[in-house]
PDB file of C-alpha atoms in Angstrom:
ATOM      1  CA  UNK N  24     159.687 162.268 127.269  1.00 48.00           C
ATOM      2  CA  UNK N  25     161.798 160.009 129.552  1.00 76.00           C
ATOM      3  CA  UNK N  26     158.992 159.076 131.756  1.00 77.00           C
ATOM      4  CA  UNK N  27     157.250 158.375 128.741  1.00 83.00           C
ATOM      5  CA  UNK N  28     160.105 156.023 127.167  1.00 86.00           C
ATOM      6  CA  UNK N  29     160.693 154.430 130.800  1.00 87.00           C
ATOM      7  CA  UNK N  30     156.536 153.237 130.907  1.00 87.00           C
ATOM      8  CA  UNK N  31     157.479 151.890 127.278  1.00 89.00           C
ATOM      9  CA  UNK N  32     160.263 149.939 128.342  1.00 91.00           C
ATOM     10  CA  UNK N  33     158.518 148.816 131.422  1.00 93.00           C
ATOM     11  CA  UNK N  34     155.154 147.885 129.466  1.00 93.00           C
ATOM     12  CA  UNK N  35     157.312 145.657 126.647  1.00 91.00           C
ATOM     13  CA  UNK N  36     158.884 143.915 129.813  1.00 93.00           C
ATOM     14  CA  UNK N  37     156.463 143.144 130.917  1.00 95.00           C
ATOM     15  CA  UNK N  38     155.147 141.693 128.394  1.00 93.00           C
ATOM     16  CA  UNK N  39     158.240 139.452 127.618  1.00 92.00           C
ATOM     17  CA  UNK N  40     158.312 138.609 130.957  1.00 94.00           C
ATOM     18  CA  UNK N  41     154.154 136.976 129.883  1.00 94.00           C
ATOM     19  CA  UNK N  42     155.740 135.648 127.198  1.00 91.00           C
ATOM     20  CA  UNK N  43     157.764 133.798 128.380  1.00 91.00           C
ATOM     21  CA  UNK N  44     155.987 132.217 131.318  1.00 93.00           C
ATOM     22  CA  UNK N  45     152.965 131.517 128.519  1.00 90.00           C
ATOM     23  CA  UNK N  46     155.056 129.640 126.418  1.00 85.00           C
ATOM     24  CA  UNK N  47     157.128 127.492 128.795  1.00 86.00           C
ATOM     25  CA  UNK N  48     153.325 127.222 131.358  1.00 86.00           C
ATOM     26  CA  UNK N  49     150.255 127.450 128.819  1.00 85.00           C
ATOM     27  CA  UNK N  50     147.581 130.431 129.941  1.00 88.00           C
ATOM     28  CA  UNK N  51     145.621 128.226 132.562  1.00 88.00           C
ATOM     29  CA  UNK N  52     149.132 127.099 134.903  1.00 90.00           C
ATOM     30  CA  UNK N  53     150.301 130.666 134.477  1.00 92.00           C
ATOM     31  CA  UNK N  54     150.213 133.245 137.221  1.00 94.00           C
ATOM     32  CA  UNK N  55     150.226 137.002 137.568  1.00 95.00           C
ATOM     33  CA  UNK N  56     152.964 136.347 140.601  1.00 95.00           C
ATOM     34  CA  UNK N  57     155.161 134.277 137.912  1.00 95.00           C
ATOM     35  CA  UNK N  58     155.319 137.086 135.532  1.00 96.00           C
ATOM     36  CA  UNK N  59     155.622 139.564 138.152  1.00 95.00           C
ATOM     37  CA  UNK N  60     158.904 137.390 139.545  1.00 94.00           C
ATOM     38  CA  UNK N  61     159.688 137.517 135.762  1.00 93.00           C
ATOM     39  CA  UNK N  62     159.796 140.840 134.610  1.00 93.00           C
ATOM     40  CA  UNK N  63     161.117 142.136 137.929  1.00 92.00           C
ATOM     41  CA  UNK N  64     158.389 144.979 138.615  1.00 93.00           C
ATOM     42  CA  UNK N  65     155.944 145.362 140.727  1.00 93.00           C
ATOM     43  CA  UNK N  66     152.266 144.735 140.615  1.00 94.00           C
ATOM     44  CA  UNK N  67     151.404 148.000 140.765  1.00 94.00           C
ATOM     45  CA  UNK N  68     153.470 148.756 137.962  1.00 93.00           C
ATOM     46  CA  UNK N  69     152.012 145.942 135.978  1.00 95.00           C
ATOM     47  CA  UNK N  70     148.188 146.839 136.424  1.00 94.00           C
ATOM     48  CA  UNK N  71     148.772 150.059 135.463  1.00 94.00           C
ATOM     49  CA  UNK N  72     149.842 148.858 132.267  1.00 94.00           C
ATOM     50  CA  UNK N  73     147.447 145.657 132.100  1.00 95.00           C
ATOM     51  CA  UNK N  74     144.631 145.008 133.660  1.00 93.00           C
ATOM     52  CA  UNK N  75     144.456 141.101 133.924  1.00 92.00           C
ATOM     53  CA  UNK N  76     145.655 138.284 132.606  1.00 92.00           C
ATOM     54  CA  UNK N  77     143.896 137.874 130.093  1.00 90.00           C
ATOM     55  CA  UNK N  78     144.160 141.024 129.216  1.00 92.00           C
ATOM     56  CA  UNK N  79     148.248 140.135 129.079  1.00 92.00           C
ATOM     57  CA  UNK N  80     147.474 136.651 126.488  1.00 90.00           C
ATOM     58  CA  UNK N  81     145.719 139.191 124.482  1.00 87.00           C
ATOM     59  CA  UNK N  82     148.328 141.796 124.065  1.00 87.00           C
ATOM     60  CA  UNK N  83     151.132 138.435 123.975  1.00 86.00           C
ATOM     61  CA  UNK N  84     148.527 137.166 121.206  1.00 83.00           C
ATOM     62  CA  UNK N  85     148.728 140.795 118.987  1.00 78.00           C
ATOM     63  CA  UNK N  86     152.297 138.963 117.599  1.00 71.00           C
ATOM     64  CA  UNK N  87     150.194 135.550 116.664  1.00 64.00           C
ATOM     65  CA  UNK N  88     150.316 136.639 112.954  1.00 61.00           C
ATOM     66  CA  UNK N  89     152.528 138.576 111.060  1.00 66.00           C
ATOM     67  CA  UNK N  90     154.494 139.047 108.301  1.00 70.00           C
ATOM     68  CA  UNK N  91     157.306 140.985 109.326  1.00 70.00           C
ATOM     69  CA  UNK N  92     160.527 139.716 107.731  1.00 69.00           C
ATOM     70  CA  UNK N  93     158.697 138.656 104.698  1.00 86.00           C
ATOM     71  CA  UNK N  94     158.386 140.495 101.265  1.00 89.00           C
ATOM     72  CA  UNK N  95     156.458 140.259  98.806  1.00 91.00           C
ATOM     73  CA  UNK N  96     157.373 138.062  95.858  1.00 93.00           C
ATOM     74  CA  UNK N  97     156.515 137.491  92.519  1.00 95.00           C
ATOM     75  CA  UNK N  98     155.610 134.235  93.180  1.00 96.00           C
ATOM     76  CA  UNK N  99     153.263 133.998  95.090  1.00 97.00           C
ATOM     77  CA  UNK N 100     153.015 130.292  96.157  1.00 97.00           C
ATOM     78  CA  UNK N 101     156.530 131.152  97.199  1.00 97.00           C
ATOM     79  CA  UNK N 102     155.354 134.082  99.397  1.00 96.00           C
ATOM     80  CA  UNK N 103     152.965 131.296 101.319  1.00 96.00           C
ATOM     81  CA  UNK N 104     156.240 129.572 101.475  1.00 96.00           C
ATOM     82  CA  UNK N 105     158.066 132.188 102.790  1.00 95.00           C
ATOM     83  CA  UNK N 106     155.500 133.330 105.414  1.00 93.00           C
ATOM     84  CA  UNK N 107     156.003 129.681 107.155  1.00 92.00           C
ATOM     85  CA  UNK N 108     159.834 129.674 106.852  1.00 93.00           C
ATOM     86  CA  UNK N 109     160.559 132.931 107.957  1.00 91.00           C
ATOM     87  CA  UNK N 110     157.878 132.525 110.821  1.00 89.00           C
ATOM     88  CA  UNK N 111     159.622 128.479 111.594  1.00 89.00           C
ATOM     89  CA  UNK N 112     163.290 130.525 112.060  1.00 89.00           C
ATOM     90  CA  UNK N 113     161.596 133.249 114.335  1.00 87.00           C
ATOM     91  CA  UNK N 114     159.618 131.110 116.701  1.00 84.00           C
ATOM     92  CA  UNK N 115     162.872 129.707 118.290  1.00 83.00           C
ATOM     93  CA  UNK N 116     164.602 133.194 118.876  1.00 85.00           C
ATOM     94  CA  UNK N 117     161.389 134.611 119.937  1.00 84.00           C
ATOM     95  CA  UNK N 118     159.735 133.952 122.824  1.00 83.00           C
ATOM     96  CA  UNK N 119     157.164 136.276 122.005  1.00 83.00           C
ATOM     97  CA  UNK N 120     156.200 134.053 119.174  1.00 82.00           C
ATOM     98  CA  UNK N 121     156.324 130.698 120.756  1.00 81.00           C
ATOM     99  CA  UNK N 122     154.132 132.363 123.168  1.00 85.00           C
ATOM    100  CA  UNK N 123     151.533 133.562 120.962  1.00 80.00           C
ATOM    101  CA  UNK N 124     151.534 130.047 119.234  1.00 76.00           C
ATOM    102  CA  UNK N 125     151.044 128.405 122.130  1.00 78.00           C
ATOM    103  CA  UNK N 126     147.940 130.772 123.410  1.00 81.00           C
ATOM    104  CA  UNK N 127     146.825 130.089 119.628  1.00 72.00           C
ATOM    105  CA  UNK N 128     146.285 126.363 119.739  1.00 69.00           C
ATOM    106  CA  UNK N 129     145.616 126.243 123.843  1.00 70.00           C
ATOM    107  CA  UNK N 130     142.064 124.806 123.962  1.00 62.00           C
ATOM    108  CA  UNK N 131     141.596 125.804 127.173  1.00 62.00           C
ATOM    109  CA  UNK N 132     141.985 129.952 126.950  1.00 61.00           C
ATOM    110  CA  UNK N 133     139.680 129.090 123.119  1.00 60.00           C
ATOM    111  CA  UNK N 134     136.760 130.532 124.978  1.00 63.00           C
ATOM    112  CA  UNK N 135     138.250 133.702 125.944  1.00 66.00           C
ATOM    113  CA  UNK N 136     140.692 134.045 122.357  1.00 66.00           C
ATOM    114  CA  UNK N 137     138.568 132.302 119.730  1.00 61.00           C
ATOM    115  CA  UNK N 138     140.646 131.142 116.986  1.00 60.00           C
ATOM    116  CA  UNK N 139     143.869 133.921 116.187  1.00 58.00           C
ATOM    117  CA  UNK N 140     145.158 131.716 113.274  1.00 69.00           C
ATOM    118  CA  UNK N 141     141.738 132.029 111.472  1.00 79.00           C
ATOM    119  CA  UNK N 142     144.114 135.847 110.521  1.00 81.00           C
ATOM    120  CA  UNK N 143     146.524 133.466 109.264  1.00 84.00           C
ATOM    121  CA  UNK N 144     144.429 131.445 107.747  1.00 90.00           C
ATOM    122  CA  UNK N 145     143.130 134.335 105.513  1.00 92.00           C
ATOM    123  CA  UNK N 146     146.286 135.586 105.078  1.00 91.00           C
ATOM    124  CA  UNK N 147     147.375 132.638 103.241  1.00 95.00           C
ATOM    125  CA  UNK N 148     144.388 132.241 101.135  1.00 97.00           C
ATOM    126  CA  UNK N 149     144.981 135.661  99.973  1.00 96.00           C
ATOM    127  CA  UNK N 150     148.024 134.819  98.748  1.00 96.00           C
ATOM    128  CA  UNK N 151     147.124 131.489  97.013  1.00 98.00           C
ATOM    129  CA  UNK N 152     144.146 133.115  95.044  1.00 98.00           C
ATOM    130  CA  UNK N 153     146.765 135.324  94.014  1.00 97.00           C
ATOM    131  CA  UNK N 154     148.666 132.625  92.997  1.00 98.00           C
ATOM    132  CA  UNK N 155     145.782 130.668  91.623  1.00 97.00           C
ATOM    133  CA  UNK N 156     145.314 134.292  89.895  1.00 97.00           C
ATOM    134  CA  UNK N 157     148.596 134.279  87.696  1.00 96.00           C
ATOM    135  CA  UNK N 158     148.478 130.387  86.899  1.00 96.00           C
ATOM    136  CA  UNK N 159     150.542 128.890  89.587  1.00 97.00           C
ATOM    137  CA  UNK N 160     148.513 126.706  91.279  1.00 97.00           C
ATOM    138  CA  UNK N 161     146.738 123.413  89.705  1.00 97.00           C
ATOM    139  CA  UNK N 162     142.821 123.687  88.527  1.00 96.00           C
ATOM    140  CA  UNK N 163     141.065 122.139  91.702  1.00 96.00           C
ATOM    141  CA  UNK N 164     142.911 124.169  94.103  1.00 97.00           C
ATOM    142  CA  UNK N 165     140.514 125.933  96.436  1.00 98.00           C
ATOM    143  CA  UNK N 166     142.473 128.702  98.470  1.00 98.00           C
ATOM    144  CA  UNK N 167     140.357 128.592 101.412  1.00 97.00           C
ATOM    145  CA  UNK N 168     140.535 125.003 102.000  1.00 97.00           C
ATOM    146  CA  UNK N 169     144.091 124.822 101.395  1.00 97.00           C
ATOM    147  CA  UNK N 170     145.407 127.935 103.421  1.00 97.00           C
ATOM    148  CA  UNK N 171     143.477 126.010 106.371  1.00 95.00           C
ATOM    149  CA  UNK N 172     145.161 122.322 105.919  1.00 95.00           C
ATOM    150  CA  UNK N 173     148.725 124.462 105.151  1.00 96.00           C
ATOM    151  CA  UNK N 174     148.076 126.432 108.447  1.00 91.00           C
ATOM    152  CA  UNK N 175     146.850 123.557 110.492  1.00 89.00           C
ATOM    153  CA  UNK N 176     149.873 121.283 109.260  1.00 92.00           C
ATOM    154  CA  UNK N 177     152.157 124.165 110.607  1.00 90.00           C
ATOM    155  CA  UNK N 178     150.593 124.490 113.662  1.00 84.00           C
ATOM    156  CA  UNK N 179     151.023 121.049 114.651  1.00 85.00           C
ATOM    157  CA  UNK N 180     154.673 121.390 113.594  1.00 87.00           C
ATOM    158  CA  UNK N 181     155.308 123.640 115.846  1.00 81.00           C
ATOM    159  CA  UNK N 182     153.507 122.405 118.723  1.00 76.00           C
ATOM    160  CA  UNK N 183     154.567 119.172 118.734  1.00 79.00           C
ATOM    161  CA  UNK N 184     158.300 120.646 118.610  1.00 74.00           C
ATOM    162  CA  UNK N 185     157.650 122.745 121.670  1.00 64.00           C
ATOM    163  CA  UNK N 186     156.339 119.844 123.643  1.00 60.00           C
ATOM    164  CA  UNK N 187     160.195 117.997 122.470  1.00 55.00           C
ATOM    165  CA  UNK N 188     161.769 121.034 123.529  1.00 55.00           C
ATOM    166  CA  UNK N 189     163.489 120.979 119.983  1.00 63.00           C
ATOM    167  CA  UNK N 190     162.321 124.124 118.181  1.00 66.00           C
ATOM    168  CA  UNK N 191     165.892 123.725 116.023  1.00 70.00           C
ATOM    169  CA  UNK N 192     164.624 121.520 113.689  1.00 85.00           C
ATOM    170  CA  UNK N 193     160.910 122.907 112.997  1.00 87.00           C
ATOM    171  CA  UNK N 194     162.384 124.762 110.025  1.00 89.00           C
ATOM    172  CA  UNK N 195     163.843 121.901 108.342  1.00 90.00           C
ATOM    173  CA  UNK N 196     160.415 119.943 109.012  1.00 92.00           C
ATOM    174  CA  UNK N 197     158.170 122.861 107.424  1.00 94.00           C
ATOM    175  CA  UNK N 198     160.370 122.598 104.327  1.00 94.00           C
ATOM    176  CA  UNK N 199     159.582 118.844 104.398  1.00 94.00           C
ATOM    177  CA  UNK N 200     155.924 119.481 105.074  1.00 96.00           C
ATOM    178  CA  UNK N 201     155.767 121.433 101.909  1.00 97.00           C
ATOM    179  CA  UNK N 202     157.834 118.925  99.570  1.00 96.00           C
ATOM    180  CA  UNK N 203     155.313 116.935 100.547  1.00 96.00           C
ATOM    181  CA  UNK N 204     152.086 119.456  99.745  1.00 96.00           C
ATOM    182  CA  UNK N 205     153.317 121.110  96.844  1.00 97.00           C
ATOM    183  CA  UNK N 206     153.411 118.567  93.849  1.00 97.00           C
ATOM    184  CA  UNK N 207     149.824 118.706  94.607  1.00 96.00           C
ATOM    185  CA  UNK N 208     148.988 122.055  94.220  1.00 97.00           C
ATOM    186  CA  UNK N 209     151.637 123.664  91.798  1.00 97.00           C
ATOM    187  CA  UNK N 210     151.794 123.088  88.142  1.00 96.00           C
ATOM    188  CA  UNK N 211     154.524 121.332  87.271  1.00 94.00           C
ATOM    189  CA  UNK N 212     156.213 123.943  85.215  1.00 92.00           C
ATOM    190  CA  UNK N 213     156.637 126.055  89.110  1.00 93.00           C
ATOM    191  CA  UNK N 214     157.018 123.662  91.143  1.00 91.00           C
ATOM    192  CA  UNK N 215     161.260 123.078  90.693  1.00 89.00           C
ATOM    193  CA  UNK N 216     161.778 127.110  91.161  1.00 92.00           C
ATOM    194  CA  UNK N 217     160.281 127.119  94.844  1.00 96.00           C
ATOM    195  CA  UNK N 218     162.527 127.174  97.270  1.00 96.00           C
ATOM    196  CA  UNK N 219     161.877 125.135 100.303  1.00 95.00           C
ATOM    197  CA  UNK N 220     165.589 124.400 101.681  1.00 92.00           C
ATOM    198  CA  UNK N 221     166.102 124.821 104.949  1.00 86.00           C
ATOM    199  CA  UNK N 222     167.565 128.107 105.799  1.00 90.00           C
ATOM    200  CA  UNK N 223     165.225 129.804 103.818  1.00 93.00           C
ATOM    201  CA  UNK N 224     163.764 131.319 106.293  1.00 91.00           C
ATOM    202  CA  UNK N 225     166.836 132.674 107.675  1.00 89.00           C
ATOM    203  CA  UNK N 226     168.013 133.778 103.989  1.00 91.00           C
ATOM    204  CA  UNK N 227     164.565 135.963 103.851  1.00 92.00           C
ATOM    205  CA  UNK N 228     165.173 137.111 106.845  1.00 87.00           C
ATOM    206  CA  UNK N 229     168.788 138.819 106.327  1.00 88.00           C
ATOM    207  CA  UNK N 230     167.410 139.622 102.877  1.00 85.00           C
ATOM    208  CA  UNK N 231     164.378 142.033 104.782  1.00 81.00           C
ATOM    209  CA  UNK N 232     166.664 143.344 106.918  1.00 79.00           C
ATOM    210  CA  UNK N 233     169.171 144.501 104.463  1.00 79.00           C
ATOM    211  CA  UNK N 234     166.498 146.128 102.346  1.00 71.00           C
ATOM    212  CA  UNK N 235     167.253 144.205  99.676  1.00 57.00           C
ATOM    213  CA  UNK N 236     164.276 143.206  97.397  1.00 54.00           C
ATOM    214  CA  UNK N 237     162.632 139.919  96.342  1.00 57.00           C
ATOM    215  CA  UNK N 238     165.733 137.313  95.436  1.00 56.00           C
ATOM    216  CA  UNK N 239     166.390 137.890  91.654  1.00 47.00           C
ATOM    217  CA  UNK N 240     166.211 134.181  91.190  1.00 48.00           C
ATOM    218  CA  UNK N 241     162.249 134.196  92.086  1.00 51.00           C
ATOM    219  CA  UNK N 242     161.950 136.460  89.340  1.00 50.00           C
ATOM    220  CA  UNK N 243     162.431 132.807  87.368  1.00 52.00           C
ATOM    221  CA  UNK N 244     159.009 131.452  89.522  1.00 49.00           C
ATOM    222  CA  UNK N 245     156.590 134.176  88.196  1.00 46.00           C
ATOM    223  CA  UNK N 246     157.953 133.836  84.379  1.00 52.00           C
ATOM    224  CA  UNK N 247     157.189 130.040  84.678  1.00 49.00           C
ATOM    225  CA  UNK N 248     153.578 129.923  86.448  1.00 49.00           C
ATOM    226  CA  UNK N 249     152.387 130.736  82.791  1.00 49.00           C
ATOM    227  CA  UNK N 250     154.133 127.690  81.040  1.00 51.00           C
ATOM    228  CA  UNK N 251     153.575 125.723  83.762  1.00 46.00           C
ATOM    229  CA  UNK N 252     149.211 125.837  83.907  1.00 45.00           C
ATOM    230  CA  UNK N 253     149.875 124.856  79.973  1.00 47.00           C
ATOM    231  CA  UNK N 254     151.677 122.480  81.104  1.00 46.00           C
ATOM    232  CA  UNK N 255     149.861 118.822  79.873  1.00 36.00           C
ATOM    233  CA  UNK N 256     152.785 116.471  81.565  1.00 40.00           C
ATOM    234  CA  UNK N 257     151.924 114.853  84.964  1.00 39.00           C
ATOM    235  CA  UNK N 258     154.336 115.628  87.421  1.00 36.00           C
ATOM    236  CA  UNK N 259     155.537 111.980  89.211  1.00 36.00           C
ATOM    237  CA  UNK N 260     154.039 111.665  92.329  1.00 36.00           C
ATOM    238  CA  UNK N 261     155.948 112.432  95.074  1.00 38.00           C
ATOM    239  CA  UNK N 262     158.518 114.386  93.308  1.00 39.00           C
ATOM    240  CA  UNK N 263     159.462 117.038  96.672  1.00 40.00           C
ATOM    241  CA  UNK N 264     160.037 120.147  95.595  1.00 46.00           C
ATOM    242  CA  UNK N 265     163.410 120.807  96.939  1.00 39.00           C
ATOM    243  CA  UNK N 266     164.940 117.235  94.678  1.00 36.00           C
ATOM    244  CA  UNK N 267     163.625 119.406  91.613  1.00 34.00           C
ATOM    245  CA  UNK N 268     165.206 122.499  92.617  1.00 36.00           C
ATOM    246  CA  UNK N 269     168.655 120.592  93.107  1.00 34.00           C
ATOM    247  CA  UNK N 270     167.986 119.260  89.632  1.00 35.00           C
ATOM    248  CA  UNK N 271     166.841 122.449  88.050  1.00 31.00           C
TER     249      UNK N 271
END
């Protein structure tokens, strides 16, 4: 049993140690001899465990999409929400994470990967015909083609904060991205209840990992996706949905 737990502990050093020198490098500019220097075993120890480099991205890129952190919510558009926020708060505390997001988009290693966000991508159009489902997104709404413009805008959030070195703020900018996407795909009667403030992701985080369930308040989403598709009032364009949740 403790040889066993020791190759454990070795094998998920190793892979931090790839982690890491993916995220701050890229797959091409990173070397076996860097993660080696990184992880602090030797290469012995590290074949018999992986068997390449590539074979490393891959088991870097198993973290690309998850949902850990997030549960499930009544709401569903606020589920989509949550599945951005909570991920926005991890990817700077886990260099697992950035890692995997930076294999993700890396055009380069595409060949070897193909696309790991197309999993997100179907993830999140799960969730939106769900929400479609119980009336809380607008008529014209086509999951598909929205999951892939939400996870595409996210993606270049986050890239374009690693390449600043300023991961801090990519929270705060997701929760702008969506004030921005929202009024055009929620009714109106939903749209106010979502919460898109920063620190949400944080707040679903500590909620997860108290066992608590979904925040009472969202409770308040669900029972208004019904009056909101009969809603016939335009909502003003532009109207983010964090100004209406202030005002609600």
């Amino acid at each position: 049993m403790a040889r066993q737990e020791r190759a454990t502990r070795t094998r998920a050093a190793i892979l931090e140690a790839a982690a890491a020198v993916f995220a701050e490098r890229g797959y091409e500019a990173a070397t076996i001899a860097d993660i080696l220097a990184r992880a602090d075993v030797t290469k012995g120890a590290l074949y018999f465990h992986f068997s390449s480099k590539e074979d490393l991205a891959r088991g870097v890129l198993a973290y690309a999409v998850t949902t850990e952190g997030v549960p499930e919510q009544p709401s569903k558009l606020q589920e989509v929400v949550d599945v951005s926020m909570v991920l926005a708060h991890r990817l700077p505390r886990e260099a697992m994470l950035r890692a995997s997001a930076r294999l993700a988009a890396d055009q380069s290693s595409r060949e070897l990967f193909g696309a790991p966000y197309s999993e997100w991508t179907d993830l999140v159009a799960s969730l939106l015909s769900q929400a479609k489902a119980q009336g809380e997104l607008l008529p014209h709404v086509l999951p598909e083609e929205t999951a892939a413009i939400l996870v595409g805008a996210f993606t270049g959030l986050s890239l374009t904060s690693q390449e600043s070195a300023d991961l801090s703020c990519l929270e705060q900018q997701v929760g702008l991205m969506y004030d921005h996407m929202l009024p055009a795909i929620a009714v109106p009667g939903i749209l106010g209840r979502l919460d898109t403030r920063p620190g949400r992701g944080a707040r679903v985080t500590a909620q997860a990992a108290e066992g608590d369930g979904p925040d009472p308040a969202d409770d308040d989403v669900a029972d208004m996706a019904e009056e909101g598709a009969q809603a016939e009032e335009p909502l003003a364009s532009g109207t983010p949905a964090t100004t209406a949740a202030a005002g609600a």
